[in-house]
Amino acid sequence: MRLSFRPSHSLGPVLAAALTSVMVLSVPAAAATLTVVGEAKVSAAPDMAVLTTGTVTSAKSADEALAANSKAVTAVIETLKGAGIASKDIATANFSVQPQYAYSQGNREPPKLTGFEVRNQVRITVRQLDTLGPLLDKVMQSGANQASGLSFSLSDLPALEREARLASVKEAMEQAKALAGAAGLRLTRINSIQPESLGGPVLPPPMMMMKADAASRAPVPVEAGEIDVRARTVIVYEVEPQ
């Protein structure tokens, strides 16, 4: 007696559906998440300053203008060193020699060379702020007649930046606890934590220095203010119902 079995084609869709059902059930559901953003600002009084100053001289010839400028800048540098500024804190920031022209009315004639202008600037790092005001006055008296500005900074700025970052993390965590509690959720674990840059520290506005006559010059007042450092941190939590 022979027995035979012929597979039914109708089993194919049933088997495929069963396999599909198994695959769907094997994928875990995505965990619910809560995203919070913490921001913080930390302030501190600056303990150093960077000043850019120099001299501008003009003469009929480039040699004359350069000689006059070099003499003036040398006097400025000697004054700085005499005031206790170290050589490492004095650096040339810019130097240029430019021809000067006179232009006829209506530009009917070609420009006429009238002389040369020489600019020489030095960048000075002042590490004792209590000496900054008197130093500015001495620099101007020694021959400096041009400055591009004054900025304040901290000798240990990274420490202030770290403090701001840690404060932003704490703020984000406190937000997460408050929001989760109000929504009836429980924080299970941190999915990700990402610090974001908010740029450099917010510095006091630069102070400009203009040429003044020694007879009418008043002592230079200096107010350093505070430096603000801001930080932001984004934290993503996994949450579940309480």
mmCIF file of C-alpha atoms in Angstrom:
data_model
loop_
_atom_site.group_PDB
_atom_site.id
_atom_site.type_symbol
_atom_site.label_atom_id
_atom_site.label_comp_id
_atom_site.label_asym_id
_atom_site.label_seq_id
_atom_site.Cartn_x
_atom_site.Cartn_y
_atom_site.Cartn_z
ATOM 1 C CA MET A 1 0.000 0.000 0.000
ATOM 2 C CA ARG A 2 1.525 3.317 -1.024
ATOM 3 C CA LEU A 3 0.821 6.601 0.693
ATOM 4 C CA SER A 4 1.573 9.901 -0.979
ATOM 5 C CA PHE A 5 1.513 13.484 0.305
ATOM 6 C CA ARG A 6 1.148 16.512 -1.912
ATOM 7 C CA PRO A 7 1.894 19.869 -0.259
ATOM 8 C CA SER A 8 -0.869 22.364 -0.529
ATOM 9 C CA HIS A 9 -0.017 25.702 -2.119
ATOM 10 C CA SER A 10 -2.434 27.335 0.295
ATOM 11 C CA LEU A 11 0.085 26.913 3.166
ATOM 12 C CA GLY A 12 2.488 29.500 1.664
ATOM 13 C CA PRO A 13 0.572 32.668 2.641
ATOM 14 C CA VAL A 14 -0.211 31.262 6.076
ATOM 15 C CA LEU A 15 3.462 30.476 6.771
ATOM 16 C CA ALA A 16 4.573 33.922 5.526
ATOM 17 C CA ALA A 17 2.022 35.646 7.735
ATOM 18 C CA ALA A 18 3.197 33.649 10.745
ATOM 19 C CA LEU A 19 6.825 34.580 10.128
ATOM 20 C CA THR A 20 5.899 38.233 9.705
ATOM 21 C CA SER A 21 4.012 38.176 12.981
ATOM 22 C CA VAL A 22 7.049 36.720 14.752
ATOM 23 C CA MET A 23 9.368 39.394 13.319
ATOM 24 C CA VAL A 24 7.105 42.245 14.376
ATOM 25 C CA LEU A 25 6.790 40.905 17.913
ATOM 26 C CA SER A 26 10.603 40.599 18.222
ATOM 27 C CA VAL A 27 11.219 44.358 17.725
ATOM 28 C CA PRO A 28 11.091 46.197 21.084
ATOM 29 C CA ALA A 29 9.009 49.342 21.289
ATOM 30 C CA ALA A 30 10.977 52.580 21.286
ATOM 31 C CA ALA A 31 11.350 54.112 24.733
ATOM 32 C CA ALA A 32 9.617 57.407 25.408
ATOM 33 C CA THR A 33 12.033 60.307 25.849
ATOM 34 C CA LEU A 34 12.115 63.743 27.438
ATOM 35 C CA THR A 35 14.506 66.414 26.116
ATOM 36 C CA VAL A 36 15.543 69.348 28.273
ATOM 37 C CA VAL A 37 17.883 72.289 27.644
ATOM 38 C CA GLY A 38 19.823 73.875 30.489
ATOM 39 C CA GLU A 39 21.454 77.283 30.197
ATOM 40 C CA ALA A 40 23.730 79.035 32.665
ATOM 41 C CA LYS A 41 25.768 82.234 32.954
ATOM 42 C CA VAL A 42 28.794 82.695 35.197
ATOM 43 C CA SER A 43 30.425 86.079 35.759
ATOM 44 C CA ALA A 44 33.795 87.114 37.126
ATOM 45 C CA ALA A 45 35.851 90.270 37.347
ATOM 46 C CA PRO A 46 38.696 90.323 34.785
ATOM 47 C CA ASP A 47 42.261 90.257 36.042
ATOM 48 C CA MET A 48 44.132 91.242 32.860
ATOM 49 C CA ALA A 49 43.781 93.489 29.818
ATOM 50 C CA VAL A 50 45.047 93.657 26.251
ATOM 51 C CA LEU A 51 45.743 97.086 24.791
ATOM 52 C CA THR A 52 46.638 97.846 21.171
ATOM 53 C CA THR A 53 48.299 101.199 20.669
ATOM 54 C CA GLY A 54 50.925 102.818 18.472
ATOM 55 C CA THR A 55 51.977 105.861 16.491
ATOM 56 C CA VAL A 56 51.063 107.388 13.156
ATOM 57 C CA THR A 57 53.602 109.724 11.526
ATOM 58 C CA SER A 58 53.656 111.586 8.201
ATOM 59 C CA ALA A 59 56.495 113.185 6.249
ATOM 60 C CA LYS A 60 57.473 114.225 2.732
ATOM 61 C CA SER A 61 59.554 111.099 2.204
ATOM 62 C CA ALA A 62 59.143 107.521 3.342
ATOM 63 C CA ASP A 63 62.524 107.596 5.074
ATOM 64 C CA GLU A 64 61.602 110.671 7.111
ATOM 65 C CA ALA A 65 58.228 109.246 8.098
ATOM 66 C CA LEU A 66 59.789 105.911 9.041
ATOM 67 C CA ALA A 67 62.553 107.528 11.095
ATOM 68 C CA ALA A 68 60.074 109.655 13.043
ATOM 69 C CA ASN A 69 57.786 106.714 13.616
ATOM 70 C CA SER A 70 60.563 104.401 14.765
ATOM 71 C CA LYS A 71 61.759 107.006 17.262
ATOM 72 C CA ALA A 72 58.235 107.426 18.675
ATOM 73 C CA VAL A 73 57.535 103.686 18.927
ATOM 74 C CA THR A 74 60.901 103.077 20.586
ATOM 75 C CA ALA A 75 59.986 105.657 23.222
ATOM 76 C CA VAL A 76 56.613 103.952 23.765
ATOM 77 C CA ILE A 77 58.234 100.526 24.207
ATOM 78 C CA GLU A 78 60.828 101.918 26.624
ATOM 79 C CA THR A 79 58.014 103.500 28.630
ATOM 80 C CA LEU A 80 56.149 100.182 28.751
ATOM 81 C CA LYS A 81 59.193 98.277 29.967
ATOM 82 C CA GLY A 82 59.939 100.986 32.505
ATOM 83 C CA ALA A 83 56.386 100.566 33.821
ATOM 84 C CA GLY A 84 57.017 96.864 34.471
ATOM 85 C CA ILE A 85 55.589 95.314 31.283
ATOM 86 C CA ALA A 86 57.629 92.216 30.354
ATOM 87 C CA SER A 87 59.096 91.863 26.860
ATOM 88 C CA LYS A 88 56.945 88.766 26.218
ATOM 89 C CA ASP A 89 53.840 90.938 26.744
ATOM 90 C CA ILE A 90 54.798 93.463 24.050
ATOM 91 C CA ALA A 91 54.307 92.413 20.419
ATOM 92 C CA THR A 92 54.083 94.244 17.104
ATOM 93 C CA ALA A 93 50.468 94.045 15.935
ATOM 94 C CA ASN A 94 50.599 96.014 12.678
ATOM 95 C CA PHE A 95 53.058 97.950 10.537
ATOM 96 C CA SER A 96 52.385 99.808 7.297
ATOM 97 C CA VAL A 97 53.842 102.479 5.012
ATOM 98 C CA GLN A 98 51.319 104.216 2.778
ATOM 99 C CA PRO A 99 51.830 106.978 0.166
ATOM 100 C CA GLN A 100 49.597 110.031 0.550
ATOM 101 C CA TYR A 101 48.053 111.755 -2.475
ATOM 102 C CA ALA A 102 46.298 115.036 -3.183
ATOM 103 C CA TYR A 103 43.426 114.899 -5.649
ATOM 104 C CA SER A 104 42.409 117.798 -7.886
ATOM 105 C CA GLN A 105 38.845 119.027 -7.860
ATOM 106 C CA GLY A 106 36.825 117.058 -10.367
ATOM 107 C CA ASN A 107 39.694 114.564 -10.791
ATOM 108 C CA ARG A 108 40.803 116.322 -13.992
ATOM 109 C CA GLU A 109 44.458 115.825 -13.126
ATOM 110 C CA PRO A 110 46.274 112.727 -11.897
ATOM 111 C CA PRO A 111 46.771 112.430 -8.111
ATOM 112 C CA LYS A 112 49.851 114.191 -6.764
ATOM 113 C CA LEU A 113 52.114 112.443 -4.260
ATOM 114 C CA THR A 114 52.314 114.619 -1.132
ATOM 115 C CA GLY A 115 54.129 112.378 1.320
ATOM 116 C CA PHE A 116 54.067 109.116 3.238
ATOM 117 C CA GLU A 117 52.296 107.844 6.326
ATOM 118 C CA VAL A 118 53.782 105.189 8.614
ATOM 119 C CA ARG A 119 51.730 103.247 11.180
ATOM 120 C CA ASN A 120 53.230 100.987 13.822
ATOM 121 C CA GLN A 121 51.051 99.327 16.450
ATOM 122 C CA VAL A 122 52.012 97.196 19.434
ATOM 123 C CA ARG A 123 49.808 94.835 21.432
ATOM 124 C CA ILE A 124 50.349 94.997 25.181
ATOM 125 C CA THR A 125 49.196 92.459 27.760
ATOM 126 C CA VAL A 126 48.658 94.078 31.156
ATOM 127 C CA ARG A 127 48.590 91.509 33.963
ATOM 128 C CA GLN A 128 48.019 93.937 36.827
ATOM 129 C CA LEU A 129 44.827 95.889 36.249
ATOM 130 C CA ASP A 130 45.525 98.398 39.005
ATOM 131 C CA THR A 131 48.379 99.736 36.854
ATOM 132 C CA LEU A 132 46.309 100.096 33.677
ATOM 133 C CA GLY A 133 45.056 103.666 34.156
ATOM 134 C CA PRO A 134 48.477 105.189 34.906
ATOM 135 C CA LEU A 135 50.005 103.079 32.120
ATOM 136 C CA LEU A 136 47.574 104.470 29.535
ATOM 137 C CA ASP A 137 48.523 107.995 30.516
ATOM 138 C CA LYS A 138 52.261 107.227 30.331
ATOM 139 C CA VAL A 139 51.888 105.622 26.899
ATOM 140 C CA MET A 140 50.109 108.668 25.521
ATOM 141 C CA GLN A 141 52.703 111.024 26.985
ATOM 142 C CA SER A 142 55.556 108.975 25.517
ATOM 143 C CA GLY A 143 54.333 109.480 21.949
ATOM 144 C CA ALA A 144 51.463 107.072 21.212
ATOM 145 C CA ASN A 145 48.744 108.867 19.251
ATOM 146 C CA GLN A 146 46.609 106.001 18.007
ATOM 147 C CA ALA A 147 44.850 103.003 19.540
ATOM 148 C CA SER A 148 42.410 100.420 18.241
ATOM 149 C CA GLY A 149 40.962 99.452 21.575
ATOM 150 C CA LEU A 150 41.182 97.865 24.958
ATOM 151 C CA SER A 151 39.763 94.487 25.982
ATOM 152 C CA PHE A 152 39.624 92.668 29.294
ATOM 153 C CA SER A 153 40.159 88.982 29.966
ATOM 154 C CA LEU A 154 40.848 86.353 32.603
ATOM 155 C CA SER A 155 44.108 84.544 33.144
ATOM 156 C CA ASP A 156 42.144 81.346 33.897
ATOM 157 C CA LEU A 157 39.206 81.632 31.500
ATOM 158 C CA PRO A 158 38.867 77.807 31.055
ATOM 159 C CA ALA A 159 37.980 77.486 34.747
ATOM 160 C CA LEU A 160 35.089 79.921 34.303
ATOM 161 C CA GLU A 161 33.940 78.033 31.190
ATOM 162 C CA ARG A 162 33.936 74.720 33.094
ATOM 163 C CA GLU A 163 31.903 76.283 35.879
ATOM 164 C CA ALA A 164 29.331 77.520 33.354
ATOM 165 C CA ARG A 165 29.065 74.101 31.691
ATOM 166 C CA LEU A 166 28.523 72.312 35.010
ATOM 167 C CA ALA A 167 25.879 74.871 35.981
ATOM 168 C CA SER A 168 24.037 74.303 32.683
ATOM 169 C CA VAL A 169 24.003 70.512 33.297
ATOM 170 C CA LYS A 170 22.569 71.044 36.775
ATOM 171 C CA GLU A 171 19.899 73.366 35.378
ATOM 172 C CA ALA A 172 18.908 70.787 32.726
ATOM 173 C CA MET A 173 18.632 68.005 35.319
ATOM 174 C CA GLU A 174 16.458 70.136 37.585
ATOM 175 C CA GLN A 175 14.185 70.932 34.637
ATOM 176 C CA ALA A 176 13.874 67.239 33.789
ATOM 177 C CA LYS A 177 12.840 66.310 37.336
ATOM 178 C CA ALA A 178 10.234 69.070 37.474
ATOM 179 C CA LEU A 179 8.743 68.289 34.051
ATOM 180 C CA ALA A 180 8.676 64.539 34.604
ATOM 181 C CA GLY A 181 6.963 64.951 37.961
ATOM 182 C CA ALA A 182 4.333 67.288 36.511
ATOM 183 C CA ALA A 183 3.623 64.839 33.661
ATOM 184 C CA GLY A 184 3.439 61.752 35.874
ATOM 185 C CA LEU A 185 6.603 60.234 34.432
ATOM 186 C CA ARG A 186 9.669 58.641 35.961
ATOM 187 C CA LEU A 187 13.179 59.324 34.669
ATOM 188 C CA THR A 188 14.840 55.976 33.981
ATOM 189 C CA ARG A 189 18.206 56.854 32.460
ATOM 190 C CA ILE A 190 20.051 59.469 30.419
ATOM 191 C CA ASN A 191 19.967 58.651 26.724
ATOM 192 C CA SER A 192 22.384 61.392 25.659
ATOM 193 C CA ILE A 193 24.003 64.563 26.966
ATOM 194 C CA GLN A 194 25.320 67.178 24.588
ATOM 195 C CA PRO A 195 27.022 70.468 25.502
ATOM 196 C CA GLU A 196 26.488 73.255 22.990
ATOM 197 C CA SER A 197 28.789 76.172 22.342
ATOM 198 C CA LEU A 198 27.409 79.676 22.813
ATOM 199 C CA GLY A 199 30.545 81.380 21.509
ATOM 200 C CA GLY A 200 33.239 83.096 23.497
ATOM 201 C CA PRO A 201 32.845 85.076 26.698
ATOM 202 C CA VAL A 202 30.942 88.339 26.651
ATOM 203 C CA LEU A 203 33.565 91.006 27.262
ATOM 204 C CA PRO A 204 33.122 94.614 28.358
ATOM 205 C CA PRO A 205 32.997 97.015 25.391
ATOM 206 C CA PRO A 206 36.450 98.121 24.200
ATOM 207 C CA MET A 207 37.659 101.544 25.283
ATOM 208 C CA MET A 208 39.115 103.752 22.574
ATOM 209 C CA MET A 209 41.999 106.135 23.171
ATOM 210 C CA MET A 210 42.442 109.301 21.136
ATOM 211 C CA LYS A 211 45.301 111.768 20.867
ATOM 212 C CA ALA A 212 45.337 114.442 23.562
ATOM 213 C CA ASP A 213 47.637 117.263 24.612
ATOM 214 C CA ALA A 214 49.607 116.642 27.800
ATOM 215 C CA ALA A 215 48.599 120.003 29.250
ATOM 216 C CA SER A 216 44.867 119.278 29.017
ATOM 217 C CA ARG A 217 44.962 115.530 29.606
ATOM 218 C CA ALA A 218 43.135 114.179 32.651
ATOM 219 C CA PRO A 219 44.046 110.857 34.301
ATOM 220 C CA VAL A 220 42.610 107.955 32.329
ATOM 221 C CA PRO A 221 39.724 106.291 34.226
ATOM 222 C CA VAL A 222 39.310 102.540 33.745
ATOM 223 C CA GLU A 223 36.294 100.398 34.675
ATOM 224 C CA ALA A 224 36.801 96.706 33.935
ATOM 225 C CA GLY A 225 33.279 95.496 34.752
ATOM 226 C CA GLU A 226 32.709 91.728 34.598
ATOM 227 C CA ILE A 227 33.184 88.978 32.035
ATOM 228 C CA ASP A 228 30.165 86.746 31.348
ATOM 229 C CA VAL A 229 30.540 83.161 30.144
ATOM 230 C CA ARG A 230 27.402 81.315 28.982
ATOM 231 C CA ALA A 231 26.889 77.596 28.435
ATOM 232 C CA ARG A 232 24.044 75.368 27.210
ATOM 233 C CA THR A 233 23.566 71.606 27.614
ATOM 234 C CA VAL A 234 20.930 69.374 25.996
ATOM 235 C CA ILE A 235 20.012 66.176 27.882
ATOM 236 C CA VAL A 236 17.705 63.450 26.562
ATOM 237 C CA TYR A 237 16.137 61.170 29.198
ATOM 238 C CA GLU A 238 14.275 57.917 28.760
ATOM 239 C CA VAL A 239 11.041 57.999 30.746
ATOM 240 C CA GLU A 240 8.194 55.697 31.702
ATOM 241 C CA PRO A 241 4.848 56.157 33.490
ATOM 242 C CA GLN A 242 5.026 56.246 37.285
#
